[in-house]
PDB file of N, CA, C and O in Angstrom:
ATOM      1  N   UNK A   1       8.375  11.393  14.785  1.00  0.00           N
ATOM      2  CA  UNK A   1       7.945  10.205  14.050  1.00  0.00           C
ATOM      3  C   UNK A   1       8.765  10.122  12.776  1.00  0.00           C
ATOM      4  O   UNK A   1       8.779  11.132  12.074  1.00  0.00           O
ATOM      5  N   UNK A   2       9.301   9.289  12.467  1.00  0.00           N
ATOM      6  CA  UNK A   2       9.875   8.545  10.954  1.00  0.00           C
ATOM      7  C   UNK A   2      10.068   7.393  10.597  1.00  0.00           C
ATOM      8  O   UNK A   2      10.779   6.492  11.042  1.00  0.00           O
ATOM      9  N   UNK A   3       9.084   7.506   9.381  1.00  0.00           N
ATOM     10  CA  UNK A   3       8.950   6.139   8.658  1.00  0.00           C
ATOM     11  C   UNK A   3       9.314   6.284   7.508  1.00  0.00           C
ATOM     12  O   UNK A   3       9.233   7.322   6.851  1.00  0.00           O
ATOM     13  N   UNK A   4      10.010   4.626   6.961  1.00  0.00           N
ATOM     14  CA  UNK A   4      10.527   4.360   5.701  1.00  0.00           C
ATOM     15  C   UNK A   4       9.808   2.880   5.349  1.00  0.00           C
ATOM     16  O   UNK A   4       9.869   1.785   5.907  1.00  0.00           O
ATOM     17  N   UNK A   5       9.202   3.298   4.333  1.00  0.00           N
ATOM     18  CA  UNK A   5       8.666   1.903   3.727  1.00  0.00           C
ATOM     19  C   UNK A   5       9.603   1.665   1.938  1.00  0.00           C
ATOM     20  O   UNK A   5       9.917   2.421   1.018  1.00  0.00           O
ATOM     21  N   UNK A   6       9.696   0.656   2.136  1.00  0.00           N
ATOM     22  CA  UNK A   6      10.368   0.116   1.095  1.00  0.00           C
ATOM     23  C   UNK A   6       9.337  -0.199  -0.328  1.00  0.00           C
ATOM     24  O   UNK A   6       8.959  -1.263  -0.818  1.00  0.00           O
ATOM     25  N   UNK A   7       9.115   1.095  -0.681  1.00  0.00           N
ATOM     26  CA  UNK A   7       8.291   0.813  -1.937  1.00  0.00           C
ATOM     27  C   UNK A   7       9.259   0.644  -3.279  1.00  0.00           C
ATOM     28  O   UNK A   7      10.371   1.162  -3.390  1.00  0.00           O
ATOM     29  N   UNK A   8       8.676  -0.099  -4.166  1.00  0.00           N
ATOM     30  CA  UNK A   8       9.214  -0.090  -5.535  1.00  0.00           C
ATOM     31  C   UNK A   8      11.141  -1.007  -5.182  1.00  0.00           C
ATOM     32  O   UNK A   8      12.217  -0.894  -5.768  1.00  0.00           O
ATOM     33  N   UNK A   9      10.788  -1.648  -4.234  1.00  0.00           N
ATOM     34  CA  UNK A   9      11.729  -1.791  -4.003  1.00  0.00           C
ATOM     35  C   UNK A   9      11.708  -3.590  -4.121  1.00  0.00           C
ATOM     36  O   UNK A   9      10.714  -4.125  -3.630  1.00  0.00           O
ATOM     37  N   UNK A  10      12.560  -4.324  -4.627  1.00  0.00           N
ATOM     38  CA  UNK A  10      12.205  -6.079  -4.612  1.00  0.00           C
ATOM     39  C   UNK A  10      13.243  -6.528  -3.237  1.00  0.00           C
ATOM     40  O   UNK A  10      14.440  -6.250  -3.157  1.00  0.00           O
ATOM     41  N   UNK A  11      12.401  -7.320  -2.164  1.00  0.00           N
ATOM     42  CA  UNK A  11      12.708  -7.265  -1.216  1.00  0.00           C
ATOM     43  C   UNK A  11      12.746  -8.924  -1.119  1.00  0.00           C
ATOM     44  O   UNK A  11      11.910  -9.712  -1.560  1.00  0.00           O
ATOM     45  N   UNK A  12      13.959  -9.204  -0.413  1.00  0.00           N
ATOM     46  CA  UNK A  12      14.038 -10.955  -0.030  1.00  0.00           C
ATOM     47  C   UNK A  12      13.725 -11.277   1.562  1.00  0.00           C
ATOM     48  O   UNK A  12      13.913 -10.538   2.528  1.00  0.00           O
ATOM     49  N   UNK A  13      13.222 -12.534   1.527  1.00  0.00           N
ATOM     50  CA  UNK A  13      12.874 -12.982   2.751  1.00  0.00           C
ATOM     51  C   UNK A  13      13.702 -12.646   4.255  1.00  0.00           C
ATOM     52  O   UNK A  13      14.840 -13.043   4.501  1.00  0.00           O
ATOM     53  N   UNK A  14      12.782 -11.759   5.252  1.00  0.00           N
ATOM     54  CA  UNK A  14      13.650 -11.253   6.378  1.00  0.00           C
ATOM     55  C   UNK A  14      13.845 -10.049   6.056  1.00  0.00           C
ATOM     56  O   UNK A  14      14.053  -9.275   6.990  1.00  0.00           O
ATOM     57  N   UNK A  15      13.842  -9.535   4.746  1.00  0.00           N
ATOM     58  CA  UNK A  15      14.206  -7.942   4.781  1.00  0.00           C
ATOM     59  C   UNK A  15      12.991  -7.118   5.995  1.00  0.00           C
ATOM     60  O   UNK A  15      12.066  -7.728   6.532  1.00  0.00           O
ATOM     61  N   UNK A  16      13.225  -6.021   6.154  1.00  0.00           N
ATOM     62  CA  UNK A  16      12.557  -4.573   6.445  1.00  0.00           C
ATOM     63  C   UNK A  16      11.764  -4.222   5.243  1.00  0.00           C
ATOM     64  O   UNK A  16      12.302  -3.754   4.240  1.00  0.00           O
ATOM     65  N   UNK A  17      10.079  -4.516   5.361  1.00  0.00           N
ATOM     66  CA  UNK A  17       9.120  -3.682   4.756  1.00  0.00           C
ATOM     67  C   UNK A  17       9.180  -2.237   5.123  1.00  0.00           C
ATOM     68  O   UNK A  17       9.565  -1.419   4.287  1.00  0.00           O
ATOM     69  N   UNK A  18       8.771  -1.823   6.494  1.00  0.00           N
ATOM     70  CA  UNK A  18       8.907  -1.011   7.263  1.00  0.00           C
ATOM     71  C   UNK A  18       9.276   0.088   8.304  1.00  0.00           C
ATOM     72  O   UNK A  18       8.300   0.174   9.049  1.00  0.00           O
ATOM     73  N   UNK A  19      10.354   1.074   8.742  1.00  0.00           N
ATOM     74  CA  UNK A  19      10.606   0.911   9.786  1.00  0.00           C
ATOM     75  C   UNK A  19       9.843   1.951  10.416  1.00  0.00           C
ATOM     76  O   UNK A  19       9.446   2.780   9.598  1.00  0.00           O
ATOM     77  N   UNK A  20       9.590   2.124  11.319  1.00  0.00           N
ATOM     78  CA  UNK A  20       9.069   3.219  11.974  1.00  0.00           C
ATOM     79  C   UNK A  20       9.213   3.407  13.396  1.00  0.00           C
ATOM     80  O   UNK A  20       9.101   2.481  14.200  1.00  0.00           O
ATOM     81  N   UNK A  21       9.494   4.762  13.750  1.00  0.00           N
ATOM     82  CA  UNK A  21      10.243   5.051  14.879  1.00  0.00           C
ATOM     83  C   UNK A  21       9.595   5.934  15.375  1.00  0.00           C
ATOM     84  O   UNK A  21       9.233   6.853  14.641  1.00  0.00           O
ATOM     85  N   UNK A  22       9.186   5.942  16.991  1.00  0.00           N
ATOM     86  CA  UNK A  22       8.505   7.308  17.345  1.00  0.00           C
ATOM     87  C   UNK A  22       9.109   7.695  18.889  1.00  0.00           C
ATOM     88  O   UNK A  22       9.471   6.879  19.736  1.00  0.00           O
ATOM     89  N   UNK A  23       9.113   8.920  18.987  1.00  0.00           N
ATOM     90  CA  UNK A  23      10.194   8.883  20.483  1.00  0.00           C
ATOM     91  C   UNK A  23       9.173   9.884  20.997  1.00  0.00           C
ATOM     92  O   UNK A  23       8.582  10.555  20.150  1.00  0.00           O
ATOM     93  N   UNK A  24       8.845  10.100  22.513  1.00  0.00           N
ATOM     94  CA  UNK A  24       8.479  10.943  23.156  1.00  0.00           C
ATOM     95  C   UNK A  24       8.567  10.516  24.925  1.00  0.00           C
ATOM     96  O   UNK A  24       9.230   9.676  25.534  1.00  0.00           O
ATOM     97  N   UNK A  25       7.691  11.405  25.296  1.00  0.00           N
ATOM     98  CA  UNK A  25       7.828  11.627  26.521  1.00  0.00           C
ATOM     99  C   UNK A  25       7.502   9.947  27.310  1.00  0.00           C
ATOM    100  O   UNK A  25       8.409   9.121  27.416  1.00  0.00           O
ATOM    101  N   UNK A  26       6.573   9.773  27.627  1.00  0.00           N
ATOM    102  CA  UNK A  26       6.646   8.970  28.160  1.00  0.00           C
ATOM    103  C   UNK A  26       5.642   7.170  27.638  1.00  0.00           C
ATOM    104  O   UNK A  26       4.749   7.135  26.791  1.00  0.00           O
ATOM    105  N   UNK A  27       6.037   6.219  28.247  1.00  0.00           N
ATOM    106  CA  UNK A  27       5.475   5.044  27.414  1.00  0.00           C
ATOM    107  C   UNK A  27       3.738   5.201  26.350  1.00  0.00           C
ATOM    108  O   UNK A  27       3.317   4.940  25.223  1.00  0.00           O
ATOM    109  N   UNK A  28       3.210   5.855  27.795  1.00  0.00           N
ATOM    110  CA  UNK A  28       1.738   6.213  27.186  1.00  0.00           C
ATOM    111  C   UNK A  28       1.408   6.890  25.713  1.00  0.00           C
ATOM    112  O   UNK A  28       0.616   6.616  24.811  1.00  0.00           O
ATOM    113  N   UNK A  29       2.416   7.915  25.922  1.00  0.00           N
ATOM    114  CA  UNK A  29       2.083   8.571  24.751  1.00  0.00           C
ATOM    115  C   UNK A  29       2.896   7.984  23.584  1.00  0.00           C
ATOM    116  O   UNK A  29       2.433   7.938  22.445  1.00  0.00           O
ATOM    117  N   UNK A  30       3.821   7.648  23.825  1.00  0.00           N
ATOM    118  CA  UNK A  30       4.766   6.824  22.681  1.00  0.00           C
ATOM    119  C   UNK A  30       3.665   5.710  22.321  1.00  0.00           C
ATOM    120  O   UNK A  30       3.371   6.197  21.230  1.00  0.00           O
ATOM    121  N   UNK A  31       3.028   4.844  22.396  1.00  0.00           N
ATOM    122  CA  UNK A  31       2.126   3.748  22.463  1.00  0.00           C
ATOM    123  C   UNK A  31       0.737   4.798  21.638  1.00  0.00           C
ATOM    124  O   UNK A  31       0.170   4.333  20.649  1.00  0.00           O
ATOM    125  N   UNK A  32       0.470   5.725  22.010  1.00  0.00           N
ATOM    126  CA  UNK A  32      -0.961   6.091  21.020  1.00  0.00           C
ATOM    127  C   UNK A  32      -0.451   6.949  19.809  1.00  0.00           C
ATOM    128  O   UNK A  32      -1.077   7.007  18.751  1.00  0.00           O
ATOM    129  N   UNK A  33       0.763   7.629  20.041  1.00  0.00           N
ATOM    130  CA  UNK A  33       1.309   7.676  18.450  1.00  0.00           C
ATOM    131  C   UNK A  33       1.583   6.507  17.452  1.00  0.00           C
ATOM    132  O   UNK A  33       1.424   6.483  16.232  1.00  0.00           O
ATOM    133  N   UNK A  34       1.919   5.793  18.084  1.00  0.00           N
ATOM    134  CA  UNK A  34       2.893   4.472  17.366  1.00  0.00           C
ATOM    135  C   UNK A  34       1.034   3.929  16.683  1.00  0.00           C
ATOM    136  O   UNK A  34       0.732   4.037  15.494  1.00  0.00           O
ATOM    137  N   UNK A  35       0.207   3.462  17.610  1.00  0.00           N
ATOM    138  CA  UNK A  35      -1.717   3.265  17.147  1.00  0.00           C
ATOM    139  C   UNK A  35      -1.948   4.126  15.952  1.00  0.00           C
ATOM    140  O   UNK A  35      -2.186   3.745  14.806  1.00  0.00           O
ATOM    141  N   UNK A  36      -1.831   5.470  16.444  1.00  0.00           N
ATOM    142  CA  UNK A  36      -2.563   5.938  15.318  1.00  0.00           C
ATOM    143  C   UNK A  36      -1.351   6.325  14.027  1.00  0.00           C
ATOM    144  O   UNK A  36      -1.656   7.126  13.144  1.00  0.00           O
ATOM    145  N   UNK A  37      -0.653   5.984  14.041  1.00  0.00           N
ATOM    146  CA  UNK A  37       0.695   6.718  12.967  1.00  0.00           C
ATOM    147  C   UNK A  37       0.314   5.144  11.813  1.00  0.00           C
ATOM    148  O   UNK A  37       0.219   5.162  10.586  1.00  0.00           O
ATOM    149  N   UNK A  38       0.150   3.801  12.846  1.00  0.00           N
ATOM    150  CA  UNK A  38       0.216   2.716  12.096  1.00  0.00           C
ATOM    151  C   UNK A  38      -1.283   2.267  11.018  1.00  0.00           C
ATOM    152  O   UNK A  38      -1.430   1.631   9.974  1.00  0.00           O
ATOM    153  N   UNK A  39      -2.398   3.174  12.183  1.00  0.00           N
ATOM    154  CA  UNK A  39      -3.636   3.096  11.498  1.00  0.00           C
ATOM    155  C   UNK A  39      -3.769   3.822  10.485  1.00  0.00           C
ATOM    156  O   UNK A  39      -4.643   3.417   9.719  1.00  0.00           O
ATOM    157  N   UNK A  40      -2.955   5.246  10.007  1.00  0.00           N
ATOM    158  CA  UNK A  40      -3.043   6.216   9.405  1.00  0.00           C
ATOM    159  C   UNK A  40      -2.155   5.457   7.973  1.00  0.00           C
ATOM    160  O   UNK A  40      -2.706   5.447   6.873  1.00  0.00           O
ATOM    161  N   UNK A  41      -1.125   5.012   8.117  1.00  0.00           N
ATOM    162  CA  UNK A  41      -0.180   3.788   7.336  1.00  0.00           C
ATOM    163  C   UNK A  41      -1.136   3.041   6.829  1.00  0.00           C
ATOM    164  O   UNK A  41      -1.267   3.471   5.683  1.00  0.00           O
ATOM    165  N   UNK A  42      -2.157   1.868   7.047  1.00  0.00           N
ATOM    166  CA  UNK A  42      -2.795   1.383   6.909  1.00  0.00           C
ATOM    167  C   UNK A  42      -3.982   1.910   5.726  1.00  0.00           C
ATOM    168  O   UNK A  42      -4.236   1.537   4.581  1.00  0.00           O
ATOM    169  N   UNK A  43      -4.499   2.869   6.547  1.00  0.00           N
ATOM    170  CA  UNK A  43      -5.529   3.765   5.602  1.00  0.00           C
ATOM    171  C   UNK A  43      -5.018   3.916   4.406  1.00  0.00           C
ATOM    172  O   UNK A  43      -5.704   3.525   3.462  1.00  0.00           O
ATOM    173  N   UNK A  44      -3.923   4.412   4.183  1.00  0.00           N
ATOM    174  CA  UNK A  44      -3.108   5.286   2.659  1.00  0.00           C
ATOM    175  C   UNK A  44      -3.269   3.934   2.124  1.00  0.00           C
ATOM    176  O   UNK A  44      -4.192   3.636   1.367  1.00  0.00           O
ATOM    177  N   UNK A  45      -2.404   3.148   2.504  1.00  0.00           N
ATOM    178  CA  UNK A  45      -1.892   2.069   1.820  1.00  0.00           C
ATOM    179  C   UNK A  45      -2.948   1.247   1.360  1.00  0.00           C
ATOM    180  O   UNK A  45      -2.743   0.580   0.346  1.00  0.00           O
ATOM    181  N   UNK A  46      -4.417   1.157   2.124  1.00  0.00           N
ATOM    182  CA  UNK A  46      -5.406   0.664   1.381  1.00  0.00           C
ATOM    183  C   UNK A  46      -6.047   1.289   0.274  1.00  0.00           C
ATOM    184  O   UNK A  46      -6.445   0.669  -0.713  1.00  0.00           O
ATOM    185  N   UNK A  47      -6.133   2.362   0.418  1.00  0.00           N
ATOM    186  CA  UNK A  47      -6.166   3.527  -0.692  1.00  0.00           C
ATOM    187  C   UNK A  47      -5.724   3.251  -1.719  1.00  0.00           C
ATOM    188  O   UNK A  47      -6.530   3.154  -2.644  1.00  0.00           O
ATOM    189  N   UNK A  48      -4.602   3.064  -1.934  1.00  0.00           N
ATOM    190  CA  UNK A  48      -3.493   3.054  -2.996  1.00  0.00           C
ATOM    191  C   UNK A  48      -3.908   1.369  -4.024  1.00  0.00           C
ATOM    192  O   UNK A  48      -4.108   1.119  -5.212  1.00  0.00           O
ATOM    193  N   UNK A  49      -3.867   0.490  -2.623  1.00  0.00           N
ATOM    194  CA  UNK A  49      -4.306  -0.918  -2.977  1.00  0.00           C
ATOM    195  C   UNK A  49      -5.774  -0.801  -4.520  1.00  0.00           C
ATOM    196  O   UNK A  49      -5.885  -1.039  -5.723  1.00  0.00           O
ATOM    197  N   UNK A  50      -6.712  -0.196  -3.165  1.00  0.00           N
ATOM    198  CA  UNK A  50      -8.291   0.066  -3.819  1.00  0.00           C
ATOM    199  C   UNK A  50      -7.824   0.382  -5.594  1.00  0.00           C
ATOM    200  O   UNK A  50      -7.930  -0.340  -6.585  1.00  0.00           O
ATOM    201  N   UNK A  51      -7.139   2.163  -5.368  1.00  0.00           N
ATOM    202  CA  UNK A  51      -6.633   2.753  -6.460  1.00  0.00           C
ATOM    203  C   UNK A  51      -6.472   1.775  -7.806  1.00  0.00           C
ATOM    204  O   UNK A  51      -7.115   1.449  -8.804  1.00  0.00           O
ATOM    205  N   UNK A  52      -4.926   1.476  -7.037  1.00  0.00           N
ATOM    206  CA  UNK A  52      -4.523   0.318  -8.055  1.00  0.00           C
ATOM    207  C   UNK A  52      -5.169  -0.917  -9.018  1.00  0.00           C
ATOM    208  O   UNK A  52      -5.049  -1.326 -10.173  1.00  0.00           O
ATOM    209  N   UNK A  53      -5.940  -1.248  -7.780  1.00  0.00           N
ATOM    210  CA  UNK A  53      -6.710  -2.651  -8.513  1.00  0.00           C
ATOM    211  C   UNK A  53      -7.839  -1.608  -9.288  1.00  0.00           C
ATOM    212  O   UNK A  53      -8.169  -2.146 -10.345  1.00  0.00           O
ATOM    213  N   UNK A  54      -8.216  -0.894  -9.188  1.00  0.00           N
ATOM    214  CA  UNK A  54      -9.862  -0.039 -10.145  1.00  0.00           C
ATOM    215  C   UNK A  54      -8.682   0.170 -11.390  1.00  0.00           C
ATOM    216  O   UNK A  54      -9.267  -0.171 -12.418  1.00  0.00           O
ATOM    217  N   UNK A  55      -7.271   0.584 -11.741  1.00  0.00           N
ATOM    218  CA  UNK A  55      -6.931   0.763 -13.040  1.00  0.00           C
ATOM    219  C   UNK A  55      -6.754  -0.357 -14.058  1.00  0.00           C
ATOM    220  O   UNK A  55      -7.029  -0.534 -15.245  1.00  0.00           O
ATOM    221  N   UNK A  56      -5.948  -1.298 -12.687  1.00  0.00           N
ATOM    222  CA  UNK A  56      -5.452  -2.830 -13.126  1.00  0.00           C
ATOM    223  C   UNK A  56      -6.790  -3.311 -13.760  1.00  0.00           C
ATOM    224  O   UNK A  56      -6.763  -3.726 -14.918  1.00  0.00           O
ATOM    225  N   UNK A  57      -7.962  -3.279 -13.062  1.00  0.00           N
ATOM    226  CA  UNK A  57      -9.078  -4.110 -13.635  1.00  0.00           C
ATOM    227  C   UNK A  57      -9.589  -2.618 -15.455  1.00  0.00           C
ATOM    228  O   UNK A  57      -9.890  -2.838 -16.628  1.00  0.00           O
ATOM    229  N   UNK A  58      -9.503  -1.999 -15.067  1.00  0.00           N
ATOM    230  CA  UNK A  58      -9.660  -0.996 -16.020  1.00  0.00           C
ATOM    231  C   UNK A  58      -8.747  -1.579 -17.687  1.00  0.00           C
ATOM    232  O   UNK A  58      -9.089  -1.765 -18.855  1.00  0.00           O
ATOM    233  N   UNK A  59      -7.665  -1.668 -17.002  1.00  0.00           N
ATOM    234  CA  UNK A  59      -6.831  -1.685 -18.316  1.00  0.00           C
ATOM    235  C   UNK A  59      -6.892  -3.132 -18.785  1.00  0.00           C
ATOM    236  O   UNK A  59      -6.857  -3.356 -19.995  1.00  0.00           O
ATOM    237  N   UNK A  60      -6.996  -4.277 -17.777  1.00  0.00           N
ATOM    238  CA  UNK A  60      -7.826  -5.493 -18.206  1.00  0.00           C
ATOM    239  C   UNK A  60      -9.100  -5.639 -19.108  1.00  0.00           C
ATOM    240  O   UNK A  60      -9.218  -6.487 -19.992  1.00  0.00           O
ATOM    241  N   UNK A  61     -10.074  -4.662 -18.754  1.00  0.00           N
ATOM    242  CA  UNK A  61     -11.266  -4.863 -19.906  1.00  0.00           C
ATOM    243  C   UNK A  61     -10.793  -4.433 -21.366  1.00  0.00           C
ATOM    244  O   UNK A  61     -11.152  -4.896 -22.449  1.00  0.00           O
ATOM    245  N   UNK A  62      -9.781  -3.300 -21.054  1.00  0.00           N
ATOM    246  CA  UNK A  62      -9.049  -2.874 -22.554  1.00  0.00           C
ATOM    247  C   UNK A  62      -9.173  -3.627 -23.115  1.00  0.00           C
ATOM    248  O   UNK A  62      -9.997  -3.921 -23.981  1.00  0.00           O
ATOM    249  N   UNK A  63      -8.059  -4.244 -22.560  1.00  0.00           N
ATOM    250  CA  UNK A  63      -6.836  -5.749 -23.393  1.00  0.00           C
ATOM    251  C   UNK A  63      -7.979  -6.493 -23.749  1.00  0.00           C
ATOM    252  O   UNK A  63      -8.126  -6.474 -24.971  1.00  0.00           O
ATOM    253  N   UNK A  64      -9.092  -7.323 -22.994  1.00  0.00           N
ATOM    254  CA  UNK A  64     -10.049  -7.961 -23.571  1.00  0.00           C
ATOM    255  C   UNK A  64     -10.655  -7.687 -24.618  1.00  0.00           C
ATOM    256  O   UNK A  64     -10.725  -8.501 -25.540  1.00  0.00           O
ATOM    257  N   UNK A  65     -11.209  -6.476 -24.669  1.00  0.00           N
ATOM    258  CA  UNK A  65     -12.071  -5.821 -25.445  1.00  0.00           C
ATOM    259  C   UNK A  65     -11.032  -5.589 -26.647  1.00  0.00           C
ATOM    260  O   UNK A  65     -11.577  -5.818 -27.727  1.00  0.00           O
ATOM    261  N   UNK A  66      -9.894  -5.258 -26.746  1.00  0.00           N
ATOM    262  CA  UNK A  66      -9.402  -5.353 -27.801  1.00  0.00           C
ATOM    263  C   UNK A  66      -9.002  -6.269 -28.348  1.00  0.00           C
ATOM    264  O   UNK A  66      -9.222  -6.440 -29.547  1.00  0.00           O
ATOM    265  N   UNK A  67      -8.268  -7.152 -27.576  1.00  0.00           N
ATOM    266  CA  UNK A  67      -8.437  -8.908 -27.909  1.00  0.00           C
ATOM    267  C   UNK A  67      -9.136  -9.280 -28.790  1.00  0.00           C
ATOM    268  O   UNK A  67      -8.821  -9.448 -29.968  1.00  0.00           O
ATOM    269  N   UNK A  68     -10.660  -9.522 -28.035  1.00  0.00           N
ATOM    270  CA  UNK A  68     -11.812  -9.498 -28.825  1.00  0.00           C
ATOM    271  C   UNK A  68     -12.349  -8.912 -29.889  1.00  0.00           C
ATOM    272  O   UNK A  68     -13.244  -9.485 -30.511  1.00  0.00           O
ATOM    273  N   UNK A  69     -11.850  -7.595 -30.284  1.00  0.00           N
ATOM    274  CA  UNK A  69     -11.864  -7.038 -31.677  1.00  0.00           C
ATOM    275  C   UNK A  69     -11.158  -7.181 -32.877  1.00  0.00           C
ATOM    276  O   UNK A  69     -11.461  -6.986 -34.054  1.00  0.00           O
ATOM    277  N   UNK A  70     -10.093  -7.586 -32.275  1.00  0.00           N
ATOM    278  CA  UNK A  70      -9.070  -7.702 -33.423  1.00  0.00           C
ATOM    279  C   UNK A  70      -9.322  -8.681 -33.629  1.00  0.00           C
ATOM    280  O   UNK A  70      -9.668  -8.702 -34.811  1.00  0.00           O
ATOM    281  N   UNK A  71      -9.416 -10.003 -33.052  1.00  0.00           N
ATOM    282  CA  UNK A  71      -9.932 -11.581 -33.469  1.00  0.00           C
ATOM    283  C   UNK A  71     -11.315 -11.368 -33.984  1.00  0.00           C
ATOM    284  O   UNK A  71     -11.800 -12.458 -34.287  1.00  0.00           O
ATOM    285  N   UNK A  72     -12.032 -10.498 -34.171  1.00  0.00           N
ATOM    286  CA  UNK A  72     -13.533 -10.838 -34.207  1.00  0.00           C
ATOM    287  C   UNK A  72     -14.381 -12.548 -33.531  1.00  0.00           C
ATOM    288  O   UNK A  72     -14.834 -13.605 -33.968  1.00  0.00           O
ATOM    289  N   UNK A  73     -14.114 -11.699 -32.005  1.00  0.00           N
ATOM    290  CA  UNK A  73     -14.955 -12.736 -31.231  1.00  0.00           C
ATOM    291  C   UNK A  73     -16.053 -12.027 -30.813  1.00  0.00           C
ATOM    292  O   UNK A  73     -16.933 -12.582 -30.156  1.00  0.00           O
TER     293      UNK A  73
END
């Protein structure tokens, strides 16, 4: 199995997000790696999503809250 995802990376229309490659024995099993390698991809990456947005909204109440202090609102 090898995958390359194009993180941190600014990507134009038609590029490769993704690639991922899996070789084995025969169609069957190539087909339930490729399922679960993509579901396992999926999982992280929602993770990360979740992650992200709980700091993003985190460091948003900051900025408000300090906003709001320094103006005395």
């Amino acid at each position: 199995i090898l995958v390359n995802i194009a993180e941190d990376v600014d990507l134009a229309v038609g590029e490769d997000v993704m690639i991922l490659a899996v070789a084995g024995d025969i169609r069957e099993n190539v087909i339930a790696v490729l399922k679960d390698t993509l579901d396992e991809i999926k999982t992280v990456l929602a993770e990360r999503l979740r992650a992200n947005k709980a700091l993003l909204d985190a460091s948003l109440r900051a900025l408000e809250k300090g906003f709001a202090e320094a103006f005395d609102m």
